[in-house]
Amino acid sequence: MRRMKLASETTPACAGSTREEFRSCEPLPNLARFLTSEHHRIHLVGVAGSGMSGLAGLLIELGHAVSGSDKATTTETDRLQRLGLRFCAQHRPEHADAAELIVFSSAIKDNNPVLVAARDCGKPLFRRAEAVAAIMQAKRGIVVAGMHGKTTTSAMTAHVLRGGGLHPSHYVGAEIPILGTNAHWDPRGEYFVVEGDESDGTLRCFHPEHTLILNIEEEHLDFYADLAAIEKVFAQLIDQTSGTVLYNVDDSNTARLCSKHKRAVSYGFSEQAHYRGVEVELRHFGSSFSVYRRGEKLGQATLNVPGEHNVHNALGVIALASELSIPFDKITASLPKFEHARRRFEIKYASDQFLLVDDYAHHPTEIRATISTARSIGRRRLVTLFQPHRFSRTKAMSLEFGSAFDDANRVVITDVYPASETPIPGISGRTIADEITRHGHRGVSYQPRLEWVHRDAGNMLESGDLLLSLGAGNIHEQLEILAGDLVIAEKLKGIVGEKGEVRLYEPLSKHTTLRVGGPAQFWVEPRSEQAFAQLIRFCRDEHLPLFAIGRGSNLLVRDGGIRGVVVRPCGGDFEKIELEGCEITAGAGVKLRQVAYTARAASLGGLEWMEGIPGAVGGALRMNAGAMSAQTFENVTRVRYLDFEGNPHMKNRDELEVFYRRFPLLETNFAISATFRAQPADRAEIDSRLRESQEKRRTTQPIAKSAGCIFKNPASIPAGKLVDELGLKNSRVGNARVSQVHGNFIVNDGGATAAEILQLIDNIKCAARKNRGVELETEVEIVGESE
Ligand code: EPU
């Protein structure tokens, strides 16, 4: 290969830290020729990033042999590989040997093996922006710059120029469905539209013909000392613009800097704007407005992207396109067809009940604008999820973040997405959550575990809500999980109807007497046998696990919760109780205590023991629950149940196989109701037995949160007595403790986890085995997933 001397070899741009003040900003004529008129082997370090993947696409289209390394694989790297990118999921020194030139992302650390090797062997190294700026020299460059809205506006510019028949090339910071890809080289056209990145000073590399400036304010304070330092970079870009500077006159910083340029054209809402928008009408997902040029009406424009800020962005595009002599009617024909870039008010789920929207906003100004757009859509409540981006921004702007969420009803803040930064001690998502609370907001919660954010959000959703995820990191993945589950949740709601209940990620700690347990992915309460049957069939067809729960009195749910549907038959058919002669038929959701008192009211005896069981009929059947030396199936005459295909069956007692604390039929089928037989008895006799049961419970069992007896009684000794004799009463793991009152009860002293209870169970089992040779078996049902 012909060895050429590139400008950056004499003034290395990459010396020292990659975040340091950018120095090499001279035009790079050799690099421009190298990249746009010749074909070479080029390696991109950090190729999966949104900016780098666009550059990779351009270089491939320009005919280079492009390789790239990144620790992340994305759909973009997959797509580029199909176009010819040689991708490696590791950064290796040999990548530098094989390439003639290396381009690196500003997220890449200085000690990256490819950069180190490239420096050692003297390979030319360039920053991403230097490469893009050099490519721009082959065309008539248009840079769209500003703190907020530049991806949307640069994409809209490319779209409108396309509609005007100019065949522009483009390079923007996100996937743009309407443009096809985030970057494209079109040899037919003269223009190259580039989204400028102000975050690291590299805007100075660009020498465009035209520049469109949207807004300038304090941002990226990890890189810039203050606003003055930011303005310096913008001022240089403006100086280096050979043609027209189009600027937002409504933004004071922008107006101050740009109006001095020899060919400055302003746009905005204010009267002095050269291109002015008036009579703005915002609709749910769009807007319409009139456009005036220097006082003369050009006509009417329509947008199908929401929010006033987008009207503003469109005015900039209209001004630019008009200055390029695209007729107004061509511009307004293209604008309504413009669709959002990914992650810019992107609708992830829409139904009558719920609207889920994701947005990239991560600066307080952007958050305010996006929340205001979301509000204008007119849904009942606005629930917002926010993942702060970068520790430095979180620290520098915590005050501004504090007031950015005023118009959201509920806010969930998760932890900081670091984006290549190392943590700053004392700075986390809590910094912002606290600031919002201090500002007077009452609906803020902090969820440091990102993977749980969808659960918190899903569980707080109410019909009519708009759920908005905000942030430049990966918070959108949580919204996507939720959107997937909402599809199922709405189908489930269709099955159980108006009267039934469906909740997402319902904490099972609310539904177990032990008060522990992670969430149920789908919590469903059917009210009729027919809805229950349909639910069973739906779960079978969708391969969704289905678990039936009663009053959760004999249940230990692990902290990871239960995947699939947790069904609780209650209300409606399931709480019916009928008396016929000496028989009581009760639905699966009827409390056993209620069966006991219904019998008493009819002067029927033999069911008094049920008074002391905190569960419902379904659960009592399932485990053949018992007390006072009695057990459920001694009183049962018939059971009605649904099989795993939702078909109903009725079986008499003599057809049922039952064991101590076990009824196998309900391990794969679902109880609907049971008929209990009682005997006529004297009311006083019944009352005395009820009192005896109450007294026994009161004197021998704890009143604290528990799941009743933890272990089945072994043949040799009652489990409670054994635990007592082993001296394990009051032993504890965390907040789980063996009851002082009864050795077979584990109580939750408040905030215990399932893991702690399981550990305590294990300790007891080990001691019983080791010291007494007794193998204890749990009576309580243990279900769900560990965390
Ligand atoms: N005992 C001790 N120390 C203790 C606990 C019990 O020495 O800490 C002794 C008692 O003095 C008694 C014997 O152990 O001599 C049995 O105790 P208890 O009478 O309390 O009965 P249990 O077998 O422990 C059973 C049921 C309970 C039910 C009661 C009352 C089982 C596993 N447990 O307990 O059911 O409430 O009888 O009738 O069959 C449940 O299933 O969740 C449950 C609480």
Short mmCIF file of C-alpha atoms and ligand atoms in Angstrom, two decimals, residues 553-554 612-613 623 625-629 660-661 696-697 700-701 707-713 718-725 729 739-745 779, ligand 1:
data_model
loop_
_atom_site.label_atom_id
_atom_site.label_comp_id
_atom_site.label_asym_id
_atom_site.label_seq_id
_atom_site.Cartn_x
_atom_site.Cartn_y
_atom_site.Cartn_z
CA SER A 553 -52.07 -19.38 54.34
CA ASN A 554 -49.97 -22.45 53.71
CA GLY A 612 -59.13 -22.44 63.36
CA ILE A 613 -57.87 -22.72 59.77
CA MET A 623 -53.56 -30.13 51.21
CA ALA A 625 -55.81 -29.40 55.89
CA GLY A 626 -56.62 -30.31 59.44
CA ALA A 627 -56.79 -29.24 63.07
CA MET A 628 -58.09 -30.60 66.36
CA SER A 629 -57.33 -34.16 65.16
CA TYR A 660 -52.25 -37.03 55.28
CA ARG A 661 -51.85 -33.39 54.15
CA LYS A 696 -56.34 -24.06 71.72
CA ARG A 697 -55.32 -21.71 68.91
CA THR A 700 -50.70 -22.70 71.60
CA GLN A 701 -50.19 -20.75 68.37
CA ALA A 707 -47.88 -19.95 57.30
CA GLY A 708 -49.26 -22.19 60.04
CA CYS A 709 -47.28 -25.34 60.70
CA ILE A 710 -44.16 -25.54 58.57
CA PHE A 711 -43.55 -29.30 58.85
CA LYS A 712 -45.77 -32.33 58.65
CA ASN A 713 -45.86 -34.22 61.90
CA PRO A 718 -45.08 -33.83 66.61
CA ALA A 719 -42.77 -31.52 64.68
CA GLY A 720 -43.42 -28.62 67.08
CA LYS A 721 -42.39 -30.70 70.04
CA LEU A 722 -39.26 -31.88 68.22
CA VAL A 723 -38.18 -28.34 67.32
CA ASP A 724 -38.84 -27.35 70.92
CA GLU A 725 -36.72 -30.20 72.27
CA LYS A 729 -37.27 -21.83 69.41
CA SER A 739 -41.91 -18.96 67.16
CA GLN A 740 -41.46 -18.99 70.90
CA VAL A 741 -45.08 -20.06 71.26
CA HIS A 742 -45.03 -23.10 68.95
CA GLY A 743 -41.95 -24.79 67.52
CA ASN A 744 -43.62 -25.71 64.24
CA PHE A 745 -44.29 -22.08 63.30
CA GLU A 779 -46.15 -29.17 55.05
N1 EPU B 1 -45.55 -29.05 71.46
C1 EPU B 1 -44.43 -28.77 72.19
N2 EPU B 1 -43.78 -27.61 71.86
C2 EPU B 1 -44.18 -26.80 70.89
C3 EPU B 1 -45.32 -27.12 70.15
C4 EPU B 1 -46.00 -28.27 70.46
O1 EPU B 1 -44.03 -29.49 73.07
O2 EPU B 1 -43.53 -25.76 70.66
C5 EPU B 1 -46.29 -30.26 71.82
C6 EPU B 1 -47.70 -29.95 72.32
O3 EPU B 1 -47.69 -29.70 73.69
C7 EPU B 1 -48.46 -31.17 71.93
C8 EPU B 1 -47.79 -31.66 70.66
O4 EPU B 1 -46.53 -31.03 70.61
O5 EPU B 1 -48.27 -32.16 72.93
C9 EPU B 1 -48.63 -31.32 69.42
O6 EPU B 1 -48.80 -29.90 69.35
P1 EPU B 1 -50.20 -29.28 68.95
O7 EPU B 1 -51.27 -29.84 69.79
O8 EPU B 1 -50.05 -27.81 68.94
O9 EPU B 1 -50.49 -29.81 67.55
P2 EPU B 1 -49.60 -29.87 66.25
O10 EPU B 1 -49.53 -31.29 65.82
O11 EPU B 1 -48.34 -29.15 66.41
C10 EPU B 1 -51.64 -29.71 64.64
C11 EPU B 1 -51.75 -29.19 63.26
C12 EPU B 1 -52.11 -27.68 63.29
C13 EPU B 1 -53.37 -27.46 64.07
C14 EPU B 1 -53.17 -28.01 65.49
C15 EPU B 1 -54.35 -27.79 66.37
C16 EPU B 1 -50.12 -30.42 61.93
C17 EPU B 1 -48.78 -30.42 61.29
N3 EPU B 1 -50.44 -29.35 62.60
O12 EPU B 1 -50.51 -29.09 65.25
O13 EPU B 1 -52.32 -27.29 62.00
O14 EPU B 1 -53.73 -26.10 64.12
O15 EPU B 1 -52.84 -29.41 65.36
O16 EPU B 1 -55.31 -28.69 66.13
O17 EPU B 1 -50.85 -31.38 61.76
C18 EPU B 1 -51.36 -26.31 60.10
O18 EPU B 1 -51.61 -27.36 59.55
O19 EPU B 1 -50.83 -25.33 59.53
C19 EPU B 1 -51.64 -26.21 61.52
C20 EPU B 1 -51.31 -25.17 62.24
#
